[in-house]
XYZ file of C-alpha atoms in Angstrom:
476
model
C 2.470 -24.875 -10.993
C -0.987 -25.443 -11.553
C -1.272 -21.657 -12.572
C 1.197 -22.232 -15.421
C -0.033 -22.391 -19.261
C 2.332 -23.082 -22.657
C 5.418 -23.378 -20.539
C 8.645 -23.188 -22.985
C 11.838 -24.608 -21.638
C 14.885 -21.940 -23.176
C 17.507 -23.547 -21.610
C 18.243 -25.340 -17.980
C 17.067 -22.879 -15.503
C 15.181 -20.773 -17.707
C 11.250 -20.825 -18.927
C 9.018 -18.841 -20.158
C 5.164 -19.136 -19.772
C 1.437 -17.751 -19.419
C -0.937 -17.639 -16.597
C -4.377 -18.648 -16.131
C -5.041 -16.786 -13.355
C -5.034 -13.457 -15.270
C -7.058 -12.092 -17.968
C -4.257 -11.065 -20.618
C -1.967 -13.492 -22.437
C 1.193 -11.387 -21.492
C 4.204 -13.945 -21.322
C 6.291 -14.660 -17.920
C 9.927 -15.837 -17.743
C 11.206 -17.814 -14.651
C 15.184 -17.875 -13.988
C 16.602 -20.358 -11.371
C 19.257 -18.630 -9.458
C 22.392 -20.512 -9.020
C 22.946 -22.437 -5.989
C 19.980 -21.413 -4.398
C 16.887 -22.598 -4.023
C 15.403 -19.880 -5.552
C 13.586 -18.122 -8.312
C 12.780 -14.890 -10.171
C 9.805 -14.165 -11.785
C 9.606 -11.057 -14.362
C 6.774 -10.075 -16.522
C 7.877 -9.572 -20.191
C 5.011 -7.696 -21.126
C 4.291 -8.826 -24.720
C 1.793 -11.708 -26.136
C 4.492 -12.300 -28.806
C 6.460 -15.642 -28.211
C 9.533 -14.504 -29.989
C 9.421 -11.078 -28.573
C 9.036 -12.691 -25.159
C 11.697 -15.625 -25.962
C 14.552 -12.341 -27.153
C 13.491 -10.614 -23.394
C 13.637 -13.743 -21.431
C 17.274 -14.171 -22.601
C 18.204 -10.732 -21.503
C 17.033 -10.694 -17.724
C 18.486 -14.272 -17.848
C 22.045 -12.415 -19.043
C 21.505 -9.248 -16.268
C 20.775 -11.930 -13.609
C 23.799 -13.810 -14.277
C 25.737 -10.276 -14.445
C 24.179 -9.266 -10.882
C 25.239 -12.286 -9.610
C 28.765 -12.101 -10.797
C 29.325 -8.406 -9.547
C 27.171 -8.801 -6.472
C 24.549 -7.027 -7.289
C 21.052 -7.593 -5.493
C 18.972 -9.365 -7.919
C 15.336 -8.575 -5.925
C 14.440 -5.278 -6.152
C 13.881 -4.111 -2.458
C 10.915 -1.749 -1.537
C 11.588 1.806 0.040
C 10.481 0.485 3.511
C 12.940 -2.214 3.244
C 15.972 0.105 2.594
C 14.554 2.828 4.985
C 14.555 0.279 8.088
C 18.065 -0.769 6.901
C 19.075 2.945 6.797
C 17.572 3.612 9.844
C 19.178 0.691 11.287
C 22.580 1.644 10.332
C 21.612 5.367 12.045
C 21.071 3.657 15.419
C 24.187 1.804 15.211
C 26.073 5.238 14.267
C 24.203 6.259 17.668
C 25.386 3.416 19.786
C 28.980 4.614 18.670
C 28.787 7.663 19.906
C 28.866 9.165 16.269
C 25.666 10.816 16.223
C 23.231 11.333 19.248
C 20.886 9.025 20.043
C 18.191 11.813 20.311
C 19.100 12.399 16.230
C 18.456 8.765 15.367
C 15.113 8.913 17.373
C 14.498 11.868 14.811
C 15.125 10.129 11.573
C 13.498 6.931 12.589
C 10.359 8.930 13.285
C 10.525 10.684 9.910
C 10.573 7.222 8.159
C 8.034 5.217 9.793
C 5.358 8.109 10.335
C 6.227 9.922 6.587
C 8.521 8.607 4.441
C 7.229 4.950 4.579
C 3.298 6.023 4.516
C 4.432 8.278 1.263
C 6.196 5.591 -0.389
C 4.111 2.694 0.452
C 5.529 -0.648 -0.676
C 6.796 0.771 -4.081
C 10.186 -1.057 -5.198
C 12.821 1.616 -4.266
C 14.223 1.343 -8.436
C 11.124 2.923 -9.285
C 11.064 6.163 -7.158
C 13.201 9.086 -8.376
C 13.665 12.972 -8.643
C 9.785 13.495 -9.607
C 8.570 11.296 -6.405
C 10.940 13.070 -4.205
C 10.212 16.815 -5.410
C 6.100 15.765 -5.061
C 6.896 15.362 -0.906
C 6.035 18.697 0.077
C 2.794 18.784 -1.547
C 1.763 15.205 -0.096
C 2.958 16.162 3.494
C 1.271 19.706 3.739
C -2.203 18.153 2.682
C -2.136 14.467 3.930
C 0.714 13.379 4.999
C 0.265 12.701 8.926
C -0.063 16.251 10.065
C -0.514 16.460 13.447
C -4.338 17.032 15.299
C -4.786 19.368 17.637
C -7.464 19.766 19.754
C -8.775 23.113 20.285
C -9.542 24.080 23.857
C -13.616 24.491 24.776
C -14.590 26.711 27.365
C -15.286 24.985 30.935
C -18.506 23.481 30.938
C -19.108 23.138 27.420
C -20.312 20.025 26.125
C -17.327 17.328 25.190
C -19.350 17.294 21.525
C -18.342 20.903 20.753
C -14.888 20.147 20.655
C -13.193 21.105 17.536
C -10.322 19.129 16.001
C -7.575 20.973 13.792
C -4.817 19.378 11.850
C -1.514 21.469 12.006
C -0.054 21.694 8.710
C 3.801 20.660 8.732
C 5.935 23.321 8.844
C 8.740 23.922 5.892
C 11.738 23.484 8.096
C 10.244 19.862 9.136
C 9.557 19.018 5.936
C 12.906 20.064 4.414
C 14.124 17.793 7.125
C 12.502 14.619 6.135
C 13.371 15.148 2.706
C 16.835 15.343 3.555
C 16.693 11.920 5.293
C 14.546 11.103 2.137
C 17.497 11.458 -0.040
C 19.813 10.163 2.598
C 17.824 7.076 2.470
C 18.131 7.413 -1.649
C 22.248 7.748 -1.418
C 22.733 4.800 1.105
C 20.368 2.529 -1.723
C 22.807 3.741 -4.271
C 26.056 2.915 -2.215
C 24.635 -0.407 -2.002
C 23.729 -0.896 -5.346
C 20.227 -1.276 -4.813
C 19.439 1.846 -7.163
C 21.654 3.626 -10.079
C 23.475 6.813 -8.984
C 21.204 8.665 -11.621
C 18.037 8.129 -9.341
C 19.338 9.848 -6.411
C 17.076 13.108 -6.309
C 19.963 16.132 -7.068
C 17.510 19.019 -6.957
C 18.079 21.733 -4.555
C 15.994 21.888 -1.238
C 12.871 23.868 -0.879
C 13.502 26.586 1.225
C 12.162 27.240 5.041
C 10.265 30.019 5.110
C 10.197 29.934 8.891
C 12.127 31.707 10.819
C 14.772 30.481 13.111
C 13.628 30.998 16.726
C 16.436 32.911 18.336
C 15.947 35.068 21.222
C 15.856 38.970 20.866
C 18.348 41.106 22.731
C 15.655 42.215 25.359
C 14.103 38.294 25.529
C 18.045 37.177 26.196
C 18.157 39.710 28.870
C 14.897 38.672 30.451
C 15.975 34.877 30.321
C 19.262 35.634 31.464
C 17.591 37.535 34.774
C 15.085 35.297 34.876
C 17.180 32.616 35.528
C 19.549 33.659 38.370
C 15.747 33.872 40.820
C 15.258 30.491 38.689
C 17.895 29.077 40.474
C 17.381 30.577 44.077
C 13.789 29.068 43.919
C 15.643 25.694 43.962
C 13.663 23.592 46.457
C 17.016 21.824 47.695
C 20.801 22.004 47.454
C 20.286 18.950 44.521
C 17.966 21.030 42.552
C 20.280 24.236 43.059
C 22.837 22.074 41.739
C 21.498 21.083 37.847
C 20.014 24.660 37.547
C 22.845 26.143 37.848
C 25.298 23.445 35.634
C 22.084 24.371 32.801
C 22.327 28.029 33.423
C 26.100 27.836 32.575
C 25.792 25.508 29.819
C 23.162 28.159 28.448
C 25.762 31.035 28.532
C 28.324 28.951 27.193
C 26.057 27.623 24.430
C 24.745 31.602 23.790
C 28.763 32.507 23.514
C 30.086 29.915 21.102
C 27.561 29.011 19.185
C 28.396 25.065 19.583
C 25.597 22.385 18.347
C 24.135 20.618 21.037
C 26.256 17.180 19.939
C 29.535 19.143 19.790
C 28.545 20.375 23.709
C 27.643 16.900 24.799
C 30.970 15.449 23.979
C 32.942 18.002 24.915
C 36.096 17.210 27.514
C 38.338 19.029 29.713
C 41.300 18.315 27.146
C 39.002 19.840 24.041
C 39.444 23.634 26.295
C 42.793 25.844 26.002
C 42.945 29.525 26.864
C 44.941 31.467 24.481
C 46.460 35.043 24.043
C 46.510 36.659 21.023
C 49.288 39.401 19.287
C 47.541 42.161 21.294
C 47.739 40.024 24.777
C 44.024 39.243 25.087
C 42.281 36.155 26.304
C 40.219 34.195 24.590
C 39.634 30.612 24.769
C 40.157 27.991 21.948
C 38.041 24.582 22.167
C 37.978 22.035 19.818
C 34.589 20.059 18.958
C 33.098 17.154 17.592
C 30.325 16.257 15.949
C 28.765 14.710 12.738
C 31.489 12.627 12.293
C 34.003 15.784 11.580
C 36.561 18.097 14.164
C 36.472 21.505 14.332
C 38.305 24.259 16.285
C 35.866 27.635 17.791
C 36.894 30.162 19.360
C 34.874 32.846 22.143
C 35.869 35.615 24.335
C 37.372 35.484 27.645
C 33.671 35.221 29.222
C 33.465 31.777 28.364
C 36.668 30.902 30.041
C 34.692 32.233 33.425
C 31.585 30.365 32.701
C 33.776 26.873 32.516
C 35.525 27.828 35.707
C 32.039 27.915 37.543
C 31.106 24.556 35.797
C 34.331 23.478 36.923
C 33.587 24.233 40.421
C 30.217 22.634 40.297
C 32.271 19.295 39.114
C 34.586 20.066 42.345
C 31.450 20.761 44.699
C 28.992 17.174 43.614
C 32.702 15.274 44.025
C 33.580 16.804 46.845
C 29.878 15.189 48.011
C 30.740 11.708 47.630
C 34.723 12.017 48.636
C 34.170 14.255 51.858
C 37.646 13.273 52.799
C 39.476 13.780 49.538
C 42.391 16.082 49.217
C 41.320 19.085 46.540
C 43.685 17.891 43.655
C 41.858 14.984 43.226
C 38.169 16.470 42.810
C 39.064 18.693 40.092
C 38.467 16.902 36.501
C 40.455 15.050 34.827
C 41.266 16.146 31.001
C 39.232 12.925 29.751
C 36.142 13.984 31.838
C 33.025 15.520 30.351
C 32.607 19.213 30.634
C 28.797 18.799 30.763
C 27.971 16.578 33.579
C 25.256 15.095 36.100
C 25.655 15.406 40.112
C 27.349 12.092 39.487
C 29.855 13.358 37.201
C 28.657 11.088 34.654
C 28.083 12.508 30.539
C 24.916 14.718 30.657
C 23.222 12.468 27.828
C 19.928 14.915 27.769
C 21.986 18.231 28.098
C 19.917 19.311 30.878
C 16.804 19.168 28.401
C 14.093 19.282 30.997
C 15.880 22.076 32.915
C 16.296 24.330 29.771
C 12.218 23.557 29.030
C 11.469 24.496 32.429
C 13.648 27.412 32.689
C 12.112 28.332 29.486
C 8.401 28.032 30.290
C 8.463 29.981 33.843
C 10.293 32.830 32.106
C 7.302 32.478 29.494
C 9.906 32.544 26.296
C 8.892 28.668 25.320
C 7.338 29.891 22.554
C 9.051 32.195 19.675
C 6.623 34.388 17.551
C 5.830 32.108 14.850
C 4.759 29.422 17.705
C 7.475 27.145 17.428
C 8.457 25.752 20.875
C 12.508 26.577 21.538
C 14.518 24.129 22.753
C 18.809 24.331 24.024
C 19.346 24.504 20.094
C 17.786 28.214 19.989
C 20.931 29.296 21.756
C 22.820 28.610 18.698
C 20.864 30.519 16.489
C 20.788 33.547 19.054
C 24.627 33.247 18.803
C 24.471 33.594 14.790
C 21.864 35.955 14.992
C 23.906 38.464 17.352
C 27.158 38.098 15.467
C 25.930 39.087 12.395
C 23.857 41.999 13.728
C 27.107 43.217 14.809
C 28.711 42.991 11.635
C 30.837 39.673 11.527
C 31.368 38.401 8.052
C 29.443 35.540 7.022
C 32.445 33.639 6.132
C 34.139 33.926 9.565
C 30.687 33.182 11.567
C 30.226 29.916 8.813
C 33.948 28.543 10.019
C 33.233 29.212 13.749
C 29.441 27.134 13.300
C 31.019 24.558 11.186
C 28.513 25.079 8.422
C 28.205 27.088 5.001
C 28.176 30.314 4.108
C 24.844 29.342 1.963
C 23.075 27.714 5.248
C 24.305 31.264 6.762
C 22.413 33.737 4.254
C 19.628 31.265 3.812
C 18.757 30.595 7.132
C 19.641 33.978 8.840
C 18.289 36.478 5.422
C 16.578 37.800 8.200
C 19.470 40.144 9.254
C 18.873 43.049 7.030
C 21.168 45.228 5.138
C 19.919 47.823 7.007
C 21.038 46.642 10.778
C 24.724 46.758 9.203
C 24.135 50.027 7.663
C 27.154 51.504 9.117
C 29.494 48.610 7.956
C 28.076 48.520 4.412
C 28.433 52.101 3.854
C 31.871 52.423 5.410
C 34.011 54.630 3.409
C 31.169 56.554 1.272
C 31.483 60.364 2.058
C 29.435 61.378 5.433
C 29.769 57.146 6.691
C 33.487 57.678 8.110
C 34.289 54.690 11.027
C 33.136 55.788 14.350
C 35.362 54.508 17.005
C 34.120 51.807 19.285
C 32.651 52.871 22.692
C 31.794 49.867 23.865
C 33.309 48.093 26.879
C 32.119 44.451 25.602
C 34.432 41.762 24.610
C 34.820 40.897 20.995
C 32.881 38.203 19.886
C 30.682 37.918 23.219
C 26.842 37.697 23.091
C 27.603 39.640 26.528
C 24.937 37.454 28.398
C 25.088 39.751 31.316
C 23.662 42.502 29.500
C 21.951 41.723 25.877
C 20.482 44.745 24.575
C 22.473 47.272 26.516
C 23.256 50.438 24.486
C 27.221 51.347 23.826
C 28.658 53.444 26.872
C 31.568 53.740 28.797
C 33.320 50.692 29.549
C 32.256 48.745 32.194
C 34.371 47.434 35.112
C 35.637 44.258 34.883
C 34.488 41.666 37.216
C 37.286 39.741 39.521
C 36.412 36.435 37.537
C 36.802 38.135 34.353
C 40.054 37.728 32.312
C 41.313 35.110 35.078
C 43.435 32.006 33.262
C 41.235 28.793 32.646
C 42.865 26.510 35.248
C 44.527 23.374 32.866
C 41.978 19.850 32.959
C 42.942 18.266 36.219
C 44.587 20.697 38.187
C 42.306 22.673 41.181
C 41.749 26.439 40.935
C 40.296 28.992 43.297
C 36.843 28.991 44.739
C 34.384 31.098 42.312
C 30.788 32.319 42.886
C 28.538 29.784 41.549
C 26.315 32.298 40.122
C-alpha cells in the first residue's frame, strides 16, 4: 500500500489511485473480489479523474458480470492455458482416446515452440494475426534443430560446422493446428472470445508424403523375408514375422496406426459381395470416431498368419492346453506382443530396423520414414489405380480436401486412361491383371499386367471366426 497515492474510494471494495513507483500520472482502480481475499488491479490509462471514475465503475460492473456467469476474472497467459490443454490431452491418452505418442508430440510442440513463441502474453491479447505470423518466426528463429556436419576422420574438433535445420512445412502446419486447438479450448472455457480463435486456412504443406514407390515397396517386401530368416532366435523371429504382417495389413488397408493399435478380433469380418467375391470388412476406431473400411481377400491371409502367431506364442506359455483354448478371443487385440498383450508401440523399433537395413529408412526429401508411411503408400497406389478420391476419403476416414491437398502429386497423366475414357481413340481396354481389386499387391508391387497369376492355397480361404481354431498356415 506504500506506493499508492491520491486514493479515492468510489464505493466499498472499489478505489482509484495513482502510483508513486511510475513516471506517468495515470489512474488505476482496484476491485475487491466478493467472497475472496483477492483484488484485481487495472490500469485505467487516463490522468483525468472523471474519466478514471467512469472506467472504474465499468470494470467493477464487468467483474460482477463475470462472477455471476462464472467467467474467469483474471486473464490467463497462453502458457498457462497451453499446459492446461496438454494435461487434458494426457488424460485422453490415458483413457485410450488418443495414443500416448500423440500426446507426447502435442506436449513437445507446446513446450519447445508454442510457449517460446507466445512468451508470457495474456491469451486475451492473442488472435489471428499472431497465429498467422507463426510460420515466419518458426522458420527463422523458432527452435530449429542444430545439425552437426560430419567431419573427415582426423580433423580437429574445432573445424566442426553446426547448421540449423529449418522446420519443415508439414511440421509447422501440425504445430499451428495445436495452436488453434488451444485457442478453441480457451474459447470453450470462456478465457477468450470466440472471435479470437484463428479461422484462416492452414498454410499448405509443400512437402511430399513419404510413401514408397512400387519398386521400393517390392524391394522392402523381398528384403523383409530375408530379414526374418536372419533372426538370431525364435523370440526375435516371432516379432519380426508379426511386424512384417503388420506392414502388409497396413499397406493394404490404409488404416491409421492408432486404429491398428485398437483393433480387436471382433472388429474383423469376412464378407461376400453379390458376385461371390470375398472381402474383409474391418471396424476401426481412433480419434474418438468409429468407421468401417474394406480390404481385398489377401488381407484375410495376413490376418490368418497373425492368428497363427498368436496361437504359437500362447502354446509356448501353455504347451498342454487344447488348441481351441489357444486361439484369440473376440476381445483380444489383433496386434500383440509375444506375451499376448496389446502392442502399444506397434513394432516401431522393428519397422525402423527393417527400413534401415533395407536402405529405405529415408525418403527422397530426406525425411525419416515410419509405420505411417504405409498409409501414405496405400493412398498413393490406389490413386494411381484410378480410385475416385471420394471413395478413397471414405475408406481412409478423412476428407476429399485432404486427399487432394496431400496427394496432389498423383498427376492427371498417371490416370489418362480413365480421364479420357469415352473420347474417340480412348475406348475402354479390358483388364488383364489378376490382382485382387483394392489390393496394394504386397507380393508383387510394380509388376506389369499380364496373365492372371495362380491363386495361392492360402488366398480366398475364409477367415475363421474369432476364438475358433484354424488350420495351420505358413508363417512367411
